[in-house]
Amino acid sequence: MIYFDNSATTPIDPRVLDTFVKVSQNYPGNPSSLHQLGRKATEVLELSRQQIKDILNLKNREVLFTSGGSEGDNLIIKGVAHNRKFSGHHIIVSAIEHAAVLNAAKQLEKEGFEVTYLSPDKNGQIRPETLSNAIRNDTILVSIMAVNNETGAIQPLDELSDILQKYPQIVFHVDAVQAIGKQLESIYLNDRIDFLSFSGHKFRGPRGVGFVIYHPNRHFDPLIAGGGQENGLRGGTENIPAIAAMAKALRLSFDNINQCQKKYIEMKNILLNFLDKDPDFYVISKNSKIYTPSIISFALIGVKGETVIHYLEAQGTFISTTSACASNRNQPSHVLMAMKEPDEVIKGELRVSLGPQNDISEMKNFVNQLEKMKDKLKVFI
Ligand SMILES: Cc1ncc(COP(=O)(O)O)c(C=O)c1O
């Protein structure tokens, strides 16, 4: 089997699973309980939090645990909007955000907030001047992702932050779900960014757990009311085994980040060398200065993405068309549409996304499969 769908989810690292099982067995208490078992569970919770802060070298920032990237995005977008509704009603998000951000913004529109959706340039990046032109006196929040989950386009967050330096009243949120563990943190962490959301299952942690980084001086309303957990900012008994396992997965991914980056570059080059030679293939994420090496987005012109996916699946290879949620609903990619890619590219979109467990020989096999596939599918071209 070749699994190249790591942007959808990564297989849990066995060492992480081991932590999950051990913490489940050895720390049965609820951190809110006053007795010894509760205190022991709280220790694991706080150690995990501290570990994440240390790995990311966070100063003056806090970590709040969530159920994953979608909750983190919803919590911050809705929470900030609700908390600041007396200061303004205008929100800016990019048009290429994950559905968790876009649909949270759409729900806010129904409540009377106004949302501006920023169009990317032809490479799928948001230009600083596009952001600058959209800012109004009543803008309260800007949300722009770090790395796009479909194309791998790295957003120029430092340049966008420079624009926002002039507007200290505007809250800046970054969905860094596809950046963490794959890109060095300098591309998604800087002093101007107030909030970031992350998801454990994108870096070989368990599914259904994530975290948000927040600035203690920036306020937001909780999404889940409850028993005062997470400083009163997110109700619900903390998922201690998943949180401890996620902290471990983060450490493992950081220990390995440089080797993985090198490997992804090599693997991506093998694929690009093959695709570039064949005019029937169209590559979106080619430029290595713009796109992360772990995501390669391309199309076999004239052949629908699903046809290729199912053909490869029969060979034991798993890639995807758009994001997992959009492909599931059979919708054309809003990201490629915003980039104004031609129709035939949108219909044929394919995404290969790499993870730490993949290796060079898998990419060589994959290229062979693509070569054979072209012979079989050429009737469609
Ligand atoms: C950029 C981005 N944000 C948010 C999410 C949602 O994360 P989760 O699956 O943990 O809810 C994803 C998942 O694909 C993503 O790629």
CSV table of C-alpha atoms and ligand atoms in Angstrom, one decimal:
chain,number,residue,atom,x,y,z
A,1,MET,CA,0.0,0.0,0.0
A,2,ILE,CA,1.2,3.6,-0.7
A,3,TYR,CA,-0.6,6.1,1.4
A,4,PHE,CA,-0.1,9.6,0.0
A,5,ASP,CA,-3.1,11.3,1.6
A,6,ASN,CA,-1.4,12.8,4.7
A,7,SER,CA,-3.1,16.2,4.4
A,8,ALA,CA,-6.4,14.4,5.0
A,9,THR,CA,-4.9,12.5,8.0
A,10,THR,CA,-1.7,10.9,9.0
A,11,PRO,CA,-1.4,7.3,10.5
A,12,ILE,CA,-0.9,7.5,14.2
A,13,ASP,CA,2.8,6.9,15.1
A,14,PRO,CA,3.0,3.6,17.1
A,15,ARG,CA,5.0,5.4,19.9
A,16,VAL,CA,2.2,7.9,20.2
A,17,LEU,CA,-0.4,5.1,20.3
A,18,ASP,CA,1.6,3.6,23.1
A,19,THR,CA,1.4,6.8,25.1
A,20,PHE,CA,-2.3,7.0,24.4
A,21,VAL,CA,-2.8,3.5,25.8
A,22,LYS,CA,-0.6,3.9,28.8
A,23,VAL,CA,-2.1,7.2,29.9
A,24,SER,CA,-5.6,5.7,29.4
A,25,GLN,CA,-4.7,2.8,31.7
A,26,ASN,CA,-2.6,4.6,34.3
A,27,TYR,CA,-4.4,8.0,34.6
A,28,PRO,CA,-8.1,7.2,35.0
A,29,GLY,CA,-9.0,10.3,36.9
A,30,ASN,CA,-10.9,13.4,35.8
A,31,PRO,CA,-8.6,16.5,36.2
A,32,SER,CA,-11.5,18.4,37.8
A,33,SER,CA,-11.7,15.8,40.7
A,34,LEU,CA,-10.2,17.0,44.0
A,35,HIS,CA,-8.7,13.6,44.9
A,36,GLN,CA,-5.3,12.1,44.1
A,37,LEU,CA,-6.4,10.6,40.8
A,38,GLY,CA,-7.7,13.9,39.6
A,39,ARG,CA,-4.5,15.6,40.6
A,40,LYS,CA,-2.5,13.0,38.7
A,41,ALA,CA,-4.6,13.6,35.6
A,42,THR,CA,-4.1,17.3,36.0
A,43,GLU,CA,-0.3,16.8,36.1
A,44,VAL,CA,-0.4,15.0,32.8
A,45,LEU,CA,-2.6,17.7,31.3
A,46,GLU,CA,-0.3,20.5,32.5
A,47,LEU,CA,2.9,18.7,31.5
A,48,SER,CA,1.5,18.2,28.0
A,49,ARG,CA,0.6,21.9,27.8
A,50,GLN,CA,4.1,22.9,29.0
A,51,GLN,CA,5.7,20.5,26.5
A,52,ILE,CA,3.8,22.1,23.6
A,53,LYS,CA,4.8,25.5,24.8
A,54,ASP,CA,8.4,24.5,25.1
A,55,ILE,CA,8.6,22.8,21.7
A,56,LEU,CA,7.1,25.9,20.0
A,57,ASN,CA,9.1,28.2,22.2
A,58,LEU,CA,6.0,30.2,23.2
A,59,LYS,CA,6.4,33.3,25.3
A,60,ASN,CA,3.4,35.3,26.5
A,61,ARG,CA,1.1,32.8,24.8
A,62,GLU,CA,-1.2,30.2,26.1
A,63,VAL,CA,-2.3,26.8,24.9
A,64,LEU,CA,-5.9,25.6,25.0
A,65,PHE,CA,-6.9,22.1,24.1
A,66,THR,CA,-9.7,21.4,21.6
A,67,SER,CA,-11.1,18.5,19.6
A,68,GLY,CA,-9.2,19.5,16.5
A,69,GLY,CA,-8.7,22.0,13.8
A,70,SER,CA,-12.4,22.6,13.0
A,71,GLU,CA,-13.2,23.4,16.6
A,72,GLY,CA,-10.2,25.6,17.0
A,73,ASP,CA,-11.1,27.6,13.9
A,74,ASN,CA,-14.8,27.9,15.0
A,75,LEU,CA,-13.8,28.8,18.5
A,76,ILE,CA,-11.6,31.7,17.5
A,77,ILE,CA,-13.6,33.1,14.6
A,78,LYS,CA,-17.0,33.0,16.3
A,79,GLY,CA,-15.5,33.6,19.8
A,80,VAL,CA,-13.7,36.8,18.7
A,81,ALA,CA,-16.6,38.1,16.6
A,82,HIS,CA,-19.0,37.6,19.5
A,83,ASN,CA,-16.7,39.2,22.0
A,84,ARG,CA,-15.9,42.2,19.8
A,85,LYS,CA,-19.3,42.8,18.2
A,86,PHE,CA,-19.6,46.2,19.9
A,87,SER,CA,-16.3,47.4,18.3
A,88,GLY,CA,-17.2,46.4,14.7
A,89,HIS,CA,-19.0,44.0,12.4
A,90,HIS,CA,-16.5,43.4,9.6
A,91,ILE,CA,-14.4,40.2,9.3
A,92,ILE,CA,-11.8,39.4,6.6
A,93,VAL,CA,-10.9,35.8,5.6
A,94,SER,CA,-9.2,34.4,2.6
A,95,ALA,CA,-11.3,32.7,-0.1
A,96,ILE,CA,-9.0,29.6,0.1
A,97,GLU,CA,-9.5,28.8,3.8
A,98,HIS,CA,-10.6,25.4,5.0
A,99,ALA,CA,-14.4,24.9,5.3
A,100,ALA,CA,-14.1,25.2,9.1
A,101,VAL,CA,-13.1,28.9,8.6
A,102,LEU,CA,-15.3,29.6,5.6
A,103,ASN,CA,-18.5,28.1,7.1
A,104,ALA,CA,-17.9,29.7,10.5
A,105,ALA,CA,-17.7,33.0,8.6
A,106,LYS,CA,-20.9,32.2,6.7
A,107,GLN,CA,-22.7,31.5,10.0
A,108,LEU,CA,-21.5,34.9,11.3
A,109,GLU,CA,-22.9,36.5,8.1
A,110,LYS,CA,-26.3,35.2,9.1
A,111,GLU,CA,-25.9,36.9,12.5
A,112,GLY,CA,-25.3,40.3,10.7
A,113,PHE,CA,-21.5,40.3,10.5
A,114,GLU,CA,-20.1,41.4,7.1
A,115,VAL,CA,-17.3,39.2,5.7
A,116,THR,CA,-14.8,40.0,2.9
A,117,TYR,CA,-13.3,37.0,1.2
A,118,LEU,CA,-9.9,37.8,-0.1
A,119,SER,CA,-9.0,36.4,-3.6
A,120,PRO,CA,-5.6,34.8,-4.0
A,121,ASP,CA,-3.2,35.6,-6.8
A,122,LYS,CA,-2.6,33.1,-9.6
A,123,ASN,CA,-0.2,31.1,-7.3
A,124,GLY,CA,-2.8,30.8,-4.5
A,125,GLN,CA,-1.2,33.4,-2.2
A,126,ILE,CA,-2.9,36.3,-0.6
A,127,ARG,CA,-1.0,39.5,-1.5
A,128,PRO,CA,-0.5,42.1,1.2
A,129,GLU,CA,-2.1,44.8,-0.9
A,130,THR,CA,-5.2,42.7,-1.2
A,131,LEU,CA,-5.4,42.6,2.6
A,132,SER,CA,-4.6,46.2,3.0
A,133,ASN,CA,-7.3,47.3,0.5
A,134,ALA,CA,-10.0,45.2,2.4
A,135,ILE,CA,-9.4,46.7,5.9
A,136,ARG,CA,-12.1,49.1,7.1
A,137,ASN,CA,-12.6,51.1,10.3
A,138,ASP,CA,-15.0,48.5,11.6
A,139,THR,CA,-12.7,45.4,10.9
A,140,ILE,CA,-12.4,43.3,14.0
A,141,LEU,CA,-10.8,40.1,12.8
A,142,VAL,CA,-8.6,38.7,10.0
A,143,SER,CA,-8.1,35.0,9.4
A,144,ILE,CA,-5.6,33.7,6.9
A,145,MET,CA,-4.2,30.2,6.9
A,146,ALA,CA,-0.5,29.3,6.9
A,147,VAL,CA,-0.3,26.5,4.3
A,148,ASN,CA,-3.2,25.7,2.0
A,149,ASN,CA,-4.4,22.1,2.4
A,150,GLU,CA,-5.0,21.6,-1.4
A,151,THR,CA,-2.2,23.3,-3.2
A,152,GLY,CA,0.4,23.6,-0.4
A,153,ALA,CA,0.7,27.4,-1.0
A,154,ILE,CA,2.6,29.0,1.8
A,155,GLN,CA,1.0,32.3,2.7
A,156,PRO,CA,3.2,35.3,3.2
A,157,LEU,CA,2.2,35.7,6.9
A,158,ASP,CA,5.1,38.0,7.8
A,159,GLU,CA,4.2,40.4,5.1
A,160,LEU,CA,0.5,40.2,6.0
A,161,SER,CA,1.5,40.8,9.6
A,162,ASP,CA,3.4,43.9,8.6
A,163,ILE,CA,0.2,45.3,7.2
A,164,LEU,CA,-1.7,44.4,10.4
A,165,GLN,CA,1.0,46.1,12.6
A,166,LYS,CA,-0.7,49.4,11.6
A,167,TYR,CA,-4.0,48.1,13.0
A,168,PRO,CA,-3.4,46.9,16.5
A,169,GLN,CA,-7.1,46.8,17.2
A,170,ILE,CA,-7.6,44.0,14.6
A,171,VAL,CA,-7.3,40.4,15.8
A,172,PHE,CA,-5.2,38.1,13.6
A,173,HIS,CA,-6.0,34.4,13.5
A,174,VAL,CA,-4.0,31.8,11.5
A,175,ASP,CA,-5.1,28.2,10.8
A,176,ALA,CA,-1.7,26.5,10.9
A,177,VAL,CA,-3.1,22.9,10.7
A,178,GLN,CA,-1.2,22.0,7.5
A,179,ALA,CA,2.0,23.8,8.5
A,180,ILE,CA,2.9,22.4,11.9
A,181,GLY,CA,5.4,19.5,11.9
A,182,LYS,CA,6.1,20.0,8.2
A,183,GLN,CA,7.3,23.6,8.0
A,184,LEU,CA,9.6,25.4,10.4
A,185,GLU,CA,7.6,27.4,12.9
A,186,SER,CA,9.1,30.6,11.6
A,187,ILE,CA,6.6,30.5,8.7
A,188,TYR,CA,3.6,30.4,11.0
A,189,LEU,CA,4.6,32.0,14.3
A,190,ASN,CA,5.3,35.7,14.8
A,191,ASP,CA,4.5,38.3,17.4
A,192,ARG,CA,1.6,39.9,15.4
A,193,ILE,CA,-0.4,36.7,15.1
A,194,ASP,CA,-2.8,36.5,18.1
A,195,PHE,CA,-4.4,33.1,17.6
A,196,LEU,CA,-3.4,29.9,15.8
A,197,SER,CA,-5.3,26.6,15.4
A,198,PHE,CA,-3.8,23.1,15.1
A,199,SER,CA,-4.9,19.5,14.8
A,200,GLY,CA,-3.2,16.4,16.3
A,201,HIS,CA,-4.0,14.0,13.5
A,202,LYS,CA,-2.1,16.0,10.9
A,203,PHE,CA,1.2,15.2,12.6
A,204,ARG,CA,0.8,11.6,13.5
A,205,GLY,CA,-1.1,12.2,16.7
A,206,PRO,CA,-4.6,10.9,17.5
A,207,ARG,CA,-7.7,12.1,15.7
A,208,GLY,CA,-10.2,14.3,17.5
A,209,VAL,CA,-7.7,16.4,19.5
A,210,GLY,CA,-6.0,19.7,18.8
A,211,PHE,CA,-5.0,22.9,20.3
A,212,VAL,CA,-5.3,26.7,20.0
A,213,ILE,CA,-2.5,29.2,20.8
A,214,TYR,CA,-3.9,32.4,22.2
A,215,HIS,CA,-2.7,35.7,23.5
A,216,PRO,CA,-3.9,36.2,27.1
A,217,ASN,CA,-4.7,39.9,26.3
A,218,ARG,CA,-7.0,39.1,23.3
A,219,HIS,CA,-10.4,38.0,24.4
A,220,PHE,CA,-13.0,35.6,22.9
A,221,ASP,CA,-16.2,34.1,24.0
A,222,PRO,CA,-16.2,30.3,24.7
A,223,LEU,CA,-18.0,28.1,22.2
A,224,ILE,CA,-18.7,25.3,24.7
A,225,ALA,CA,-20.1,26.4,28.1
A,226,GLY,CA,-19.2,24.0,30.8
A,227,GLY,CA,-17.6,23.3,34.1
A,228,GLY,CA,-14.8,25.9,33.9
A,229,GLN,CA,-12.2,23.7,32.2
A,230,GLU,CA,-9.4,25.3,30.3
A,231,ASN,CA,-9.6,28.5,32.3
A,232,GLY,CA,-13.3,28.8,31.6
A,233,LEU,CA,-12.6,29.0,27.9
A,234,ARG,CA,-13.7,25.5,26.8
A,235,GLY,CA,-16.1,23.4,28.8
A,236,GLY,CA,-15.8,19.6,28.8
A,237,THR,CA,-13.7,16.9,30.5
A,238,GLU,CA,-10.2,17.1,29.0
A,239,ASN,CA,-9.2,14.1,26.8
A,240,ILE,CA,-6.1,13.4,28.8
A,241,PRO,CA,-4.8,10.3,26.8
A,242,ALA,CA,-5.2,12.1,23.4
A,243,ILE,CA,-3.7,15.3,24.7
A,244,ALA,CA,-0.6,13.5,26.1
A,245,ALA,CA,-0.3,11.5,22.9
A,246,MET,CA,-0.6,14.7,20.8
A,247,ALA,CA,2.2,16.4,22.8
A,248,LYS,CA,4.4,13.4,22.1
A,249,ALA,CA,3.5,13.3,18.4
A,250,LEU,CA,4.5,17.0,18.2
A,251,ARG,CA,7.9,16.3,19.9
A,252,LEU,CA,8.5,13.4,17.5
A,253,SER,CA,7.6,15.5,14.4
A,254,PHE,CA,9.9,18.3,15.6
A,255,ASP,CA,12.8,15.9,16.2
A,256,ASN,CA,12.5,14.7,12.6
A,257,ILE,CA,11.5,17.9,10.8
A,258,ASN,CA,14.7,18.6,8.9
A,259,GLN,CA,15.2,15.1,7.6
A,260,CYS,CA,11.5,15.0,6.6
A,261,GLN,CA,11.8,18.3,4.7
A,262,LYS,CA,14.8,17.0,2.8
A,263,LYS,CA,13.0,13.7,2.0
A,264,TYR,CA,9.8,15.6,0.8
A,265,ILE,CA,11.9,17.8,-1.5
A,266,GLU,CA,13.5,14.7,-3.0
A,267,MET,CA,10.2,12.9,-3.4
A,268,LYS,CA,8.5,16.0,-4.9
A,269,ASN,CA,11.3,16.4,-7.4
A,270,ILE,CA,10.9,12.8,-8.5
A,271,LEU,CA,7.2,13.4,-9.2
A,272,LEU,CA,7.7,16.8,-10.8
A,273,ASN,CA,10.4,15.4,-13.1
A,274,PHE,CA,8.0,12.8,-14.3
A,275,LEU,CA,5.0,15.2,-14.6
A,276,ASP,CA,7.0,18.0,-16.3
A,277,LYS,CA,8.0,15.7,-19.2
A,278,ASP,CA,4.4,14.8,-20.1
A,279,PRO,CA,2.3,17.6,-21.5
A,280,ASP,CA,-1.0,15.8,-20.5
A,281,PHE,CA,-0.2,16.5,-16.9
A,282,TYR,CA,-0.6,20.0,-15.5
A,283,VAL,CA,1.1,20.9,-12.2
A,284,ILE,CA,-0.2,23.5,-9.9
A,285,SER,CA,2.2,23.4,-7.0
A,286,LYS,CA,5.5,23.6,-8.8
A,287,ASN,CA,7.4,26.6,-7.5
A,288,SER,CA,9.4,25.5,-4.5
A,289,LYS,CA,9.5,29.0,-3.1
A,290,ILE,CA,5.7,29.2,-2.9
A,291,TYR,CA,4.5,25.6,-2.2
A,292,THR,CA,5.3,23.4,0.7
A,293,PRO,CA,7.3,20.3,-0.4
A,294,SER,CA,4.9,17.8,1.2
A,295,ILE,CA,1.9,18.7,-1.1
A,296,ILE,CA,1.8,18.3,-4.8
A,297,SER,CA,-1.3,19.3,-6.6
A,298,PHE,CA,-1.7,18.4,-10.3
A,299,ALA,CA,-4.2,17.2,-12.9
A,300,LEU,CA,-4.3,14.7,-15.8
A,301,ILE,CA,-6.0,16.9,-18.3
A,302,GLY,CA,-9.2,15.4,-19.7
A,303,VAL,CA,-9.5,12.7,-17.0
A,304,LYS,CA,-11.7,13.4,-14.0
A,305,GLY,CA,-9.9,13.3,-10.6
A,306,GLU,CA,-12.2,10.6,-9.3
A,307,THR,CA,-11.3,8.3,-12.2
A,308,VAL,CA,-7.6,8.5,-11.3
A,309,ILE,CA,-8.3,8.1,-7.6
A,310,HIS,CA,-10.2,4.9,-8.2
A,311,TYR,CA,-7.7,3.5,-10.7
A,312,LEU,CA,-4.9,4.1,-8.2
A,313,GLU,CA,-6.9,2.7,-5.3
A,314,ALA,CA,-7.2,-0.6,-7.2
A,315,GLN,CA,-3.3,-0.6,-7.3
A,316,GLY,CA,-3.2,-0.1,-3.5
A,317,THR,CA,-2.3,3.6,-3.7
A,318,PHE,CA,-4.3,6.3,-1.9
A,319,ILE,CA,-4.2,10.0,-3.0
A,320,SER,CA,-7.1,12.5,-3.1
A,321,THR,CA,-8.8,15.0,-5.4
A,322,THR,CA,-9.5,18.1,-3.3
A,323,SER,CA,-9.6,18.3,0.5
A,324,ALA,CA,-11.2,15.2,2.1
A,325,CYS,CA,-14.4,17.0,3.1
A,326,ALA,CA,-14.9,18.7,-0.4
A,327,SER,CA,-14.2,15.4,-2.3
A,328,ASN,CA,-16.6,13.6,-0.1
A,329,ARG,CA,-19.4,16.1,-1.1
A,330,ASN,CA,-18.3,15.9,-4.7
A,331,GLN,CA,-17.8,19.6,-4.9
A,332,PRO,CA,-15.4,21.4,-7.3
A,333,SER,CA,-12.4,22.9,-5.4
A,334,HIS,CA,-13.2,26.4,-4.1
A,335,VAL,CA,-9.4,26.9,-3.9
A,336,LEU,CA,-8.7,26.3,-7.6
A,337,MET,CA,-11.8,28.3,-8.5
A,338,ALA,CA,-10.5,31.2,-6.5
A,339,MET,CA,-7.1,30.8,-8.3
A,340,LYS,CA,-9.0,31.0,-11.6
A,341,GLU,CA,-7.6,27.7,-12.8
A,342,PRO,CA,-9.2,26.4,-16.0
A,343,ASP,CA,-12.2,24.1,-15.7
A,344,GLU,CA,-10.4,21.0,-17.0
A,345,VAL,CA,-7.8,21.5,-14.2
A,346,ILE,CA,-10.5,21.9,-11.6
A,347,LYS,CA,-12.2,18.7,-12.8
A,348,GLY,CA,-9.0,16.7,-12.9
A,349,GLU,CA,-7.5,17.9,-9.6
A,350,LEU,CA,-5.3,15.4,-7.8
A,351,ARG,CA,-3.5,15.9,-4.5
A,352,VAL,CA,-0.5,13.9,-3.3
A,353,SER,CA,0.4,14.7,0.3
A,354,LEU,CA,3.4,13.2,2.0
A,355,GLY,CA,4.0,12.2,5.6
A,356,PRO,CA,7.0,11.2,7.7
A,357,GLN,CA,6.3,7.5,7.2
A,358,ASN,CA,6.6,7.7,3.4
A,359,ASP,CA,9.8,7.0,1.6
A,360,ILE,CA,11.6,7.6,-1.8
A,361,SER,CA,10.9,4.1,-3.1
A,362,GLU,CA,7.2,4.7,-2.7
A,363,MET,CA,7.4,7.7,-4.9
A,364,LYS,CA,9.4,5.8,-7.5
A,365,ASN,CA,6.6,3.1,-7.5
A,366,PHE,CA,4.0,5.8,-7.7
A,367,VAL,CA,5.6,7.3,-10.8
A,368,ASN,CA,5.6,3.9,-12.4
A,369,GLN,CA,1.9,3.5,-11.6
A,370,LEU,CA,1.2,6.9,-13.2
A,371,GLU,CA,3.1,5.9,-16.3
A,372,LYS,CA,1.1,2.7,-16.7
A,373,MET,CA,-2.1,4.5,-15.8
A,374,LYS,CA,-1.7,6.9,-18.7
A,375,ASP,CA,-1.6,4.0,-21.1
A,376,LYS,CA,-4.8,2.6,-19.7
A,377,LEU,CA,-6.7,6.0,-19.4
A,378,LYS,CA,-5.5,7.5,-22.6
A,379,VAL,CA,-8.8,6.9,-24.3
A,380,PHE,CA,-10.2,9.7,-22.1
A,381,ILE,CA,-7.5,12.2,-23.1
B,1,LIG,C1,-6.2,23.7,6.9
B,1,LIG,C2,-7.1,22.9,7.7
B,1,LIG,N1,-7.8,23.5,8.7
B,1,LIG,C3,-8.7,22.8,9.5
B,1,LIG,C4,-8.8,21.4,9.3
B,1,LIG,C5,-9.8,20.7,10.2
B,1,LIG,O1,-9.1,19.9,11.1
B,1,LIG,P1,-9.8,18.7,11.9
B,1,LIG,O2,-9.9,17.6,10.9
B,1,LIG,O3,-8.9,18.4,13.0
B,1,LIG,O4,-11.1,19.2,12.4
B,1,LIG,C6,-8.1,20.8,8.3
B,1,LIG,C7,-8.3,19.3,8.0
B,1,LIG,O5,-8.2,18.9,6.9
B,1,LIG,C8,-7.3,21.5,7.5
B,1,LIG,O6,-6.6,21.0,6.5
